[in-house]
CSV table of C-alpha atoms and ligand atoms in Angstrom, one decimal:
chain,number,residue,atom,x,y,z
A,1,MET,CA,82.5,119.4,106.2
A,2,GLN,CA,79.8,122.1,106.0
A,3,LYS,CA,79.4,124.7,103.2
A,4,LYS,CA,80.6,127.4,105.6
A,5,SER,CA,83.6,125.4,107.1
A,6,ARG,CA,87.0,127.1,106.9
A,7,ILE,CA,89.0,124.9,104.3
A,8,PHE,CA,92.6,125.6,103.7
A,9,VAL,CA,93.9,124.3,100.2
A,10,THR,CA,97.7,124.5,100.2
A,11,GLY,CA,99.3,125.0,96.7
A,12,HIS,CA,96.1,126.5,95.2
A,13,ARG,CA,97.8,127.8,92.2
A,14,GLY,CA,99.2,124.7,91.1
A,15,LEU,CA,97.6,121.7,89.0
A,16,VAL,CA,95.9,120.0,91.8
A,17,GLY,CA,95.1,122.9,94.2
A,18,SER,CA,93.5,125.0,91.4
A,19,ALA,CA,91.3,122.0,90.4
A,20,LEU,CA,90.4,121.7,94.1
A,21,ILE,CA,89.4,125.4,94.5
A,22,ARG,CA,87.2,125.1,91.4
A,23,LYS,CA,85.5,122.0,92.7
A,24,LEU,CA,84.9,123.2,96.2
A,25,ARG,CA,83.5,126.6,94.8
A,26,ALA,CA,81.2,124.7,92.4
A,27,GLU,CA,79.9,122.5,95.3
A,28,GLY,CA,79.0,125.7,97.2
A,29,TYR,CA,81.9,125.8,99.8
A,30,GLU,CA,82.1,129.5,100.8
A,31,ASN,CA,85.0,129.9,103.3
A,32,LEU,CA,88.1,128.8,101.1
A,33,LEU,CA,91.6,129.8,102.5
A,34,THR,CA,94.5,130.0,100.2
A,35,ALA,CA,98.0,131.5,100.4
A,36,SER,CA,100.5,131.9,97.5
A,37,ARG,CA,104.1,131.1,98.1
A,38,GLN,CA,104.8,134.9,98.5
A,39,GLU,CA,102.2,135.1,101.1
A,40,LEU,CA,103.2,132.1,103.0
A,41,GLU,CA,106.5,130.1,102.7
A,42,LEU,CA,105.3,126.7,103.7
A,43,ARG,CA,108.8,125.5,104.6
A,44,ASP,CA,109.0,128.1,107.5
A,45,GLN,CA,107.2,126.5,110.6
A,46,GLY,CA,107.2,129.9,112.3
A,47,LEU,CA,105.3,131.5,109.5
A,48,VAL,CA,103.0,128.5,109.1
A,49,ASP,CA,102.1,128.5,112.8
A,50,GLN,CA,101.4,132.3,112.7
A,51,TRP,CA,99.1,131.8,109.6
A,52,PHE,CA,97.2,128.9,111.3
A,53,ALA,CA,96.7,130.8,114.5
A,54,ARG,CA,95.3,133.8,112.5
A,55,GLN,CA,93.2,132.0,110.0
A,56,ARG,CA,92.1,128.9,112.1
A,57,PRO,CA,91.3,126.5,109.2
A,58,GLU,CA,89.0,123.6,110.3
A,59,PHE,CA,89.8,121.4,107.4
A,60,VAL,CA,93.1,121.3,105.4
A,61,ILE,CA,93.7,119.7,102.0
A,62,HIS,CA,97.4,119.7,101.8
A,63,VAL,CA,98.7,119.5,98.2
A,64,ALA,CA,101.6,122.0,98.0
A,65,GLY,CA,104.9,120.5,97.1
A,66,THR,CA,107.9,120.4,94.9
A,67,VAL,CA,106.7,118.2,91.9
A,68,GLY,CA,108.3,117.2,88.6
A,69,GLY,CA,109.2,114.6,86.0
A,70,ILE,CA,112.3,112.3,85.7
A,71,LEU,CA,114.6,115.1,84.5
A,72,ALA,CA,113.7,117.5,87.3
A,73,ASN,CA,113.9,114.6,89.8
A,74,SER,CA,117.4,113.4,88.7
A,75,LEU,CA,118.8,117.0,88.4
A,76,TRP,CA,117.6,118.4,91.7
A,77,PRO,CA,117.0,115.6,94.2
A,78,ALA,CA,118.0,117.5,97.1
A,79,ASP,CA,115.4,120.2,96.5
A,80,PHE,CA,112.7,117.3,96.2
A,81,ILE,CA,113.6,115.8,99.5
A,82,TYR,CA,114.2,118.9,101.5
A,83,ASP,CA,111.2,120.9,100.2
A,84,ASN,CA,108.7,118.2,100.4
A,85,GLN,CA,109.7,117.1,103.9
A,86,MET,CA,109.6,120.7,105.1
A,87,ILE,CA,106.4,121.7,103.6
A,88,GLN,CA,104.5,118.7,104.9
A,89,SER,CA,106.2,118.7,108.4
A,90,THR,CA,105.3,122.3,108.9
A,91,VAL,CA,101.5,122.0,107.8
A,92,LEU,CA,100.9,118.7,109.8
A,93,GLN,CA,102.4,120.2,112.9
A,94,ALA,CA,100.4,123.4,112.7
A,95,ALA,CA,97.3,121.5,111.9
A,96,HIS,CA,97.7,119.4,115.0
A,97,ARG,CA,98.5,122.4,117.2
A,98,CYS,CA,95.4,124.3,115.9
A,99,ASP,CA,92.9,121.3,116.2
A,100,VAL,CA,92.0,120.9,112.5
A,101,GLN,CA,89.3,118.7,112.3
A,102,LYS,CA,90.5,116.6,109.2
A,103,LEU,CA,93.5,117.0,106.9
A,104,LEU,CA,94.0,115.1,103.6
A,105,TYR,CA,97.5,114.6,102.6
A,106,LEU,CA,98.5,113.6,98.9
A,107,GLY,CA,101.1,110.8,98.3
A,108,SER,CA,101.8,109.6,95.0
A,109,SER,CA,101.8,106.4,93.0
A,110,CYS,CA,105.6,106.8,92.3
A,111,ILE,CA,106.3,106.0,95.9
A,112,TYR,CA,105.5,102.4,95.6
A,113,PRO,CA,108.4,100.0,95.0
A,114,ARG,CA,109.8,100.0,91.4
A,115,ASP,CA,109.1,96.4,90.6
A,116,CYS,CA,105.9,95.8,92.8
A,117,PRO,CA,103.2,93.6,91.1
A,118,GLN,CA,100.6,95.3,89.1
A,119,PRO,CA,98.1,96.7,89.5
A,120,ILE,CA,99.4,98.2,92.6
A,121,LYS,CA,97.6,97.6,95.9
A,122,GLU,CA,97.9,99.9,98.9
A,123,ASP,CA,99.6,96.9,100.9
A,124,TYR,CA,102.6,97.1,98.5
A,125,LEU,CA,104.0,100.3,100.1
A,126,MET,CA,107.5,99.7,101.5
A,127,THR,CA,107.7,96.2,100.2
A,128,GLY,CA,110.8,96.7,97.8
A,129,PRO,CA,113.5,99.0,96.4
A,130,LEU,CA,112.2,102.3,95.0
A,131,GLU,CA,112.6,103.6,91.4
A,132,LYS,CA,116.1,105.2,91.5
A,133,THR,CA,115.2,108.3,89.3
A,134,ASN,CA,112.7,109.7,91.8
A,135,GLN,CA,114.1,108.2,95.2
A,136,ALA,CA,114.4,111.5,97.1
A,137,TYR,CA,110.9,112.6,96.2
A,138,ALA,CA,109.5,109.2,97.1
A,139,ILE,CA,111.3,109.0,100.4
A,140,ALA,CA,110.0,112.6,101.3
A,141,LYS,CA,106.4,111.6,100.3
A,142,ILE,CA,106.6,108.4,102.2
A,143,ALA,CA,107.8,110.2,105.4
A,144,GLY,CA,104.6,112.4,104.8
A,145,LEU,CA,102.3,109.4,104.8
A,146,PHE,CA,103.8,108.1,108.0
A,147,SER,CA,103.8,111.5,109.6
A,148,CYS,CA,99.9,111.5,109.2
A,149,VAL,CA,99.8,108.0,110.8
A,150,ALA,CA,102.1,109.2,113.6
A,151,TYR,CA,99.9,112.3,114.3
A,152,ARG,CA,96.8,110.0,114.3
A,153,GLN,CA,98.6,107.4,116.7
A,154,GLN,CA,100.1,110.0,119.1
A,155,HIS,CA,97.4,112.8,119.0
A,156,GLY,CA,94.3,111.3,117.6
A,157,CYS,CA,94.4,113.6,114.6
A,158,ASN,CA,91.9,112.8,111.7
A,159,PHE,CA,94.9,112.9,109.0
A,160,ILE,CA,94.0,110.8,105.9
A,161,SER,CA,96.2,110.1,102.8
A,162,ALA,CA,95.5,109.5,99.3
A,163,MET,CA,97.9,108.2,96.6
A,164,PRO,CA,97.0,109.6,93.3
A,165,THR,CA,98.3,108.3,90.0
A,166,ASN,CA,99.8,110.5,87.3
A,167,LEU,CA,97.7,113.7,86.9
A,168,TYR,CA,97.2,116.1,84.0
A,169,GLY,CA,94.9,119.0,83.1
A,170,GLU,CA,94.5,122.7,83.3
A,171,ASN,CA,97.4,124.5,85.1
A,172,ASP,CA,99.9,121.7,84.6
A,173,ASN,CA,103.4,122.5,84.2
A,174,PHE,CA,104.4,122.7,80.6
A,175,GLU,CA,108.2,123.6,81.0
A,176,LEU,CA,110.1,120.8,79.3
A,177,GLN,CA,112.8,120.7,82.1
A,178,ASP,CA,110.6,120.0,85.0
A,179,SER,CA,107.3,118.7,83.5
A,180,HIS,CA,105.6,115.2,83.5
A,181,VAL,CA,105.5,113.1,80.3
A,182,LEU,CA,101.9,114.2,79.3
A,183,PRO,CA,102.3,118.0,79.3
A,184,ALA,CA,105.8,117.6,77.9
A,185,LEU,CA,104.8,115.7,74.9
A,186,MET,CA,101.8,118.1,74.4
A,187,ARG,CA,104.1,121.0,74.2
A,188,LYS,CA,106.5,119.2,71.9
A,189,PHE,CA,103.8,118.4,69.4
A,190,HIS,CA,102.4,121.8,69.7
A,191,GLU,CA,105.7,123.4,69.0
A,192,ALA,CA,106.6,121.0,66.2
A,193,LYS,CA,103.2,122.1,64.6
A,194,LEU,CA,104.0,125.8,64.9
A,195,ALA,CA,107.5,125.2,63.4
A,196,SER,CA,106.2,122.8,60.8
A,197,HIS,CA,108.7,120.2,62.0
A,198,PRO,CA,107.6,116.9,60.7
A,199,GLU,CA,109.0,114.7,63.6
A,200,VAL,CA,108.6,114.7,67.4
A,201,VAL,CA,111.1,113.0,69.5
A,202,VAL,CA,109.7,111.0,72.4
A,203,TRP,CA,112.0,109.9,75.3
A,204,GLY,CA,112.7,106.3,75.9
A,205,THR,CA,111.4,103.2,74.0
A,206,GLY,CA,107.6,104.1,74.3
A,207,THR,CA,107.0,100.8,76.0
A,208,PRO,CA,106.6,101.6,79.5
A,209,ARG,CA,102.9,101.7,80.6
A,210,ARG,CA,101.3,104.5,82.8
A,211,GLU,CA,98.0,105.4,84.1
A,212,PHE,CA,96.6,109.1,83.8
A,213,LEU,CA,93.9,110.7,85.8
A,214,HIS,CA,92.3,114.1,84.9
A,215,VAL,CA,92.7,116.5,87.7
A,216,HIS,CA,89.0,117.3,87.8
A,217,ASP,CA,88.5,113.7,88.8
A,218,LEU,CA,91.2,113.9,91.3
A,219,ALA,CA,89.5,117.0,92.9
A,220,SER,CA,86.3,115.1,92.9
A,221,ALA,CA,88.0,112.2,94.6
A,222,CYS,CA,89.6,114.4,97.2
A,223,LEU,CA,86.3,115.9,98.2
A,224,PHE,CA,84.7,112.4,98.3
A,225,LEU,CA,87.4,111.2,100.7
A,226,MET,CA,87.0,114.2,102.9
A,227,LYS,CA,83.4,113.4,103.3
A,228,ASN,CA,83.7,109.6,103.3
A,229,TYR,CA,87.0,108.2,104.5
A,230,ASP,CA,88.5,108.2,107.9
A,231,GLU,CA,91.0,105.4,108.0
A,232,GLU,CA,94.8,105.3,108.6
A,233,THR,CA,95.6,103.5,105.3
A,234,ALA,CA,96.6,105.7,102.3
A,235,ILE,CA,94.0,105.0,99.5
A,236,ASN,CA,94.7,104.7,95.9
A,237,VAL,CA,93.1,107.2,93.4
A,238,GLY,CA,93.2,106.6,89.7
A,239,THR,CA,91.5,105.1,86.7
A,240,GLY,CA,92.8,101.6,87.2
A,241,THR,CA,93.7,101.4,83.4
A,242,ASP,CA,97.0,102.1,81.9
A,243,VAL,CA,98.3,102.9,78.4
A,244,SER,CA,102.0,102.7,76.7
A,245,ILE,CA,103.9,106.0,76.3
A,246,GLY,CA,103.8,105.2,72.7
A,247,LYS,CA,100.2,105.1,72.5
A,248,LEU,CA,99.9,108.2,74.7
A,249,ALA,CA,102.1,110.0,72.2
A,250,GLU,CA,99.8,108.8,69.4
A,251,MET,CA,96.7,110.2,71.2
A,252,ILE,CA,98.4,113.5,71.8
A,253,ARG,CA,99.5,113.6,68.3
A,254,ASP,CA,96.0,113.1,67.0
A,255,VAL,CA,94.8,115.9,68.9
A,256,VAL,CA,97.6,118.3,68.4
A,257,TYR,CA,99.4,117.5,65.1
A,258,PRO,CA,98.1,114.5,63.3
A,259,SER,CA,100.6,114.5,60.5
A,260,ALA,CA,103.6,114.3,62.8
A,261,LYS,CA,105.9,111.3,62.9
A,262,ILE,CA,107.0,109.9,66.3
A,263,VAL,CA,110.5,109.1,66.9
A,264,PHE,CA,111.8,107.4,70.0
A,265,ASP,CA,115.0,108.3,71.6
A,266,THR,CA,116.1,105.0,73.1
A,267,GLU,CA,119.1,106.4,74.8
A,268,LYS,CA,116.9,108.2,77.3
A,269,PRO,CA,115.7,106.3,80.4
A,270,ASP,CA,112.4,104.7,80.4
A,271,GLY,CA,111.9,104.7,84.3
A,272,THR,CA,109.4,102.0,86.0
A,273,PRO,CA,108.3,99.5,83.2
A,274,ARG,CA,104.6,99.5,84.3
A,275,LYS,CA,102.5,101.5,86.7
A,276,VAL,CA,98.8,101.2,87.4
A,277,LEU,CA,97.0,101.4,90.5
A,278,ASP,CA,94.5,98.9,91.9
A,279,VAL,CA,91.5,101.2,92.8
A,280,SER,CA,89.1,98.5,94.0
A,281,ARG,CA,89.0,100.0,97.5
A,282,LEU,CA,87.9,103.4,96.2
A,283,HIS,CA,85.5,101.8,93.8
A,284,ARG,CA,84.1,99.9,96.7
A,285,LEU,CA,83.5,103.0,98.7
A,286,GLY,CA,81.5,104.4,95.8
A,287,TRP,CA,83.8,106.7,93.7
A,288,GLN,CA,84.9,106.2,90.0
A,289,HIS,CA,86.5,108.6,87.6
A,290,LYS,CA,84.6,110.2,84.8
A,291,VAL,CA,87.0,111.9,82.4
A,292,ASP,CA,88.4,109.4,79.8
A,293,LEU,CA,92.1,109.9,78.4
A,294,PRO,CA,91.3,111.2,74.8
A,295,GLU,CA,88.6,113.5,76.3
A,296,GLY,CA,91.0,114.7,78.9
A,297,ILE,CA,93.8,115.4,76.3
A,298,ALA,CA,91.3,117.3,74.1
A,299,VAL,CA,90.2,119.5,77.0
A,300,THR,CA,93.7,120.0,78.3
A,301,TYR,CA,94.9,121.1,74.9
A,302,GLN,CA,92.2,123.7,74.5
A,303,TRP,CA,93.5,125.2,77.8
A,304,TYR,CA,97.0,125.0,76.8
A,305,LYS,CA,96.5,126.9,73.4
A,306,GLN,CA,94.5,129.6,75.2
A,307,ALA,CA,97.2,129.8,78.0
A,308,CYS,CA,99.9,130.2,75.3
A,309,LEU,CA,98.0,133.1,73.8
A,310,ALA,CA,97.4,134.8,77.1
B,1,LIG,N1,101.1,116.1,89.3
B,1,LIG,C1,101.1,114.9,89.4
B,1,LIG,O1,101.0,114.2,88.4
B,1,LIG,C2,100.9,114.3,90.8
B,1,LIG,C3,100.7,112.9,90.9
B,1,LIG,C4,100.6,112.4,92.2
B,1,LIG,C5,100.6,113.1,93.3
B,1,LIG,N2,100.8,114.5,93.1
B,1,LIG,C6,100.8,115.2,94.4
B,1,LIG,O2,99.9,116.3,94.2
B,1,LIG,C7,100.4,117.4,94.9
B,1,LIG,C8,100.2,118.7,94.1
B,1,LIG,O3,100.9,118.5,92.8
B,1,LIG,P1,100.9,119.6,91.7
B,1,LIG,O4,101.1,118.8,90.4
B,1,LIG,O5,99.5,120.2,91.9
B,1,LIG,O6,102.0,120.5,91.7
B,1,LIG,P2,102.2,122.0,91.2
B,1,LIG,O7,101.4,122.3,90.0
B,1,LIG,O8,103.7,122.1,91.1
B,1,LIG,O9,101.7,122.9,92.4
B,1,LIG,C9,102.4,123.0,93.7
B,1,LIG,C10,102.0,124.1,94.4
B,1,LIG,O10,102.7,124.0,95.8
B,1,LIG,C11,103.1,125.4,96.0
B,1,LIG,N3,104.2,125.3,96.8
B,1,LIG,C12,105.4,124.7,96.4
B,1,LIG,N4,106.4,124.9,97.3
B,1,LIG,C13,105.9,125.9,98.1
B,1,LIG,C14,106.4,126.5,99.2
B,1,LIG,N5,107.6,126.3,99.7
B,1,LIG,N6,105.7,127.4,100.1
B,1,LIG,C15,104.2,127.6,99.6
B,1,LIG,N7,103.8,127.0,98.4
B,1,LIG,C16,104.7,126.2,97.8
B,1,LIG,C17,103.2,126.1,94.8
B,1,LIG,O11,103.1,127.4,94.9
B,1,LIG,P3,103.4,128.5,93.6
B,1,LIG,O12,102.3,128.4,92.7
B,1,LIG,O13,103.3,129.8,94.5
B,1,LIG,O14,104.7,128.1,93.2
B,1,LIG,C18,102.2,125.4,93.9
B,1,LIG,O15,101.0,126.2,93.9
B,1,LIG,C19,101.8,117.2,95.4
B,1,LIG,O16,101.8,116.8,96.7
B,1,LIG,C20,102.2,115.9,94.4
B,1,LIG,O17,103.0,115.2,95.2
B,1,LIG,C21,100.9,115.0,91.9
């Protein structure tokens, strides 16, 4: 990938896409192609084909998708399976037709089997039943991974896939109905502080363990993979370390509202008991994350406070 290459980042206004644009600009890539949903509906093959024929991207980092936490996944499974399958199918097909040199597709750690051994190795994909609460999303994302393999096998396309762990950072979704656990907790603590409310309710028992990667690090990993990885197997991207939801809540409380009391709502679902990726393959290739969780939470909260004021 050269500094003048035409690089299309789908979903550039979202959490991952915006971090990628910042990273690519910082690295001196000059020809970044973007299209908002209003400019290009990615579920429409005709529109996507026309756009690719006009813009002629040479590289594609495909991150657009319908994404959300446990509540959104259980409320709108049809949207999750339809949108994600459509969006990825149109982009992969257009990338093949337009002879894109390389495409990176993002899977997700939540598409591994619910009860697979920990830490999760790449080989565990499709070895057991999925977590029920995000099954529709997971099936769509698995179809995306196998689509990359199919285009590679049938047409020789250099389509690679990465499996990021839970992400957070600037431009995350802080809406309580469809956000992930970290931004949802940050918002709850922030609003409790503004209202001088002494308690914050955290969903579930607080015992499930999760891994979190700052989106700056994910963007750096994506660029690294575009330069250094050409294999068929989807590769894990994470920190390789996990933390309980209870501990995460304490970390966020300490940054946002130190005097708040944490109350667990044990009637709410916990989801998968533990989820941490084995990132040894990526480490062996030479990439490691840089932003630790307490630092990432503090930076993200600074951004969130400013976004709230804007
Ligand atoms: N967030 C995580 O923790 C996480 C973890 C692992 C993997 N991932 C993967 O990372 C990718 C990006 O996630 P994210 O968190 O950045 O999501 P996000 O913040 O919700 O951003 C999604 C982006 O996709 C665009 N988009 C959605 N539907 C579209 C459509 N029909 N046509 C055109 N654009 C559309 C959105 O455009 P608008 O801005 O116009 O709405 C938005 O820019 C996804 O593939 C997800 O599976 C995310």
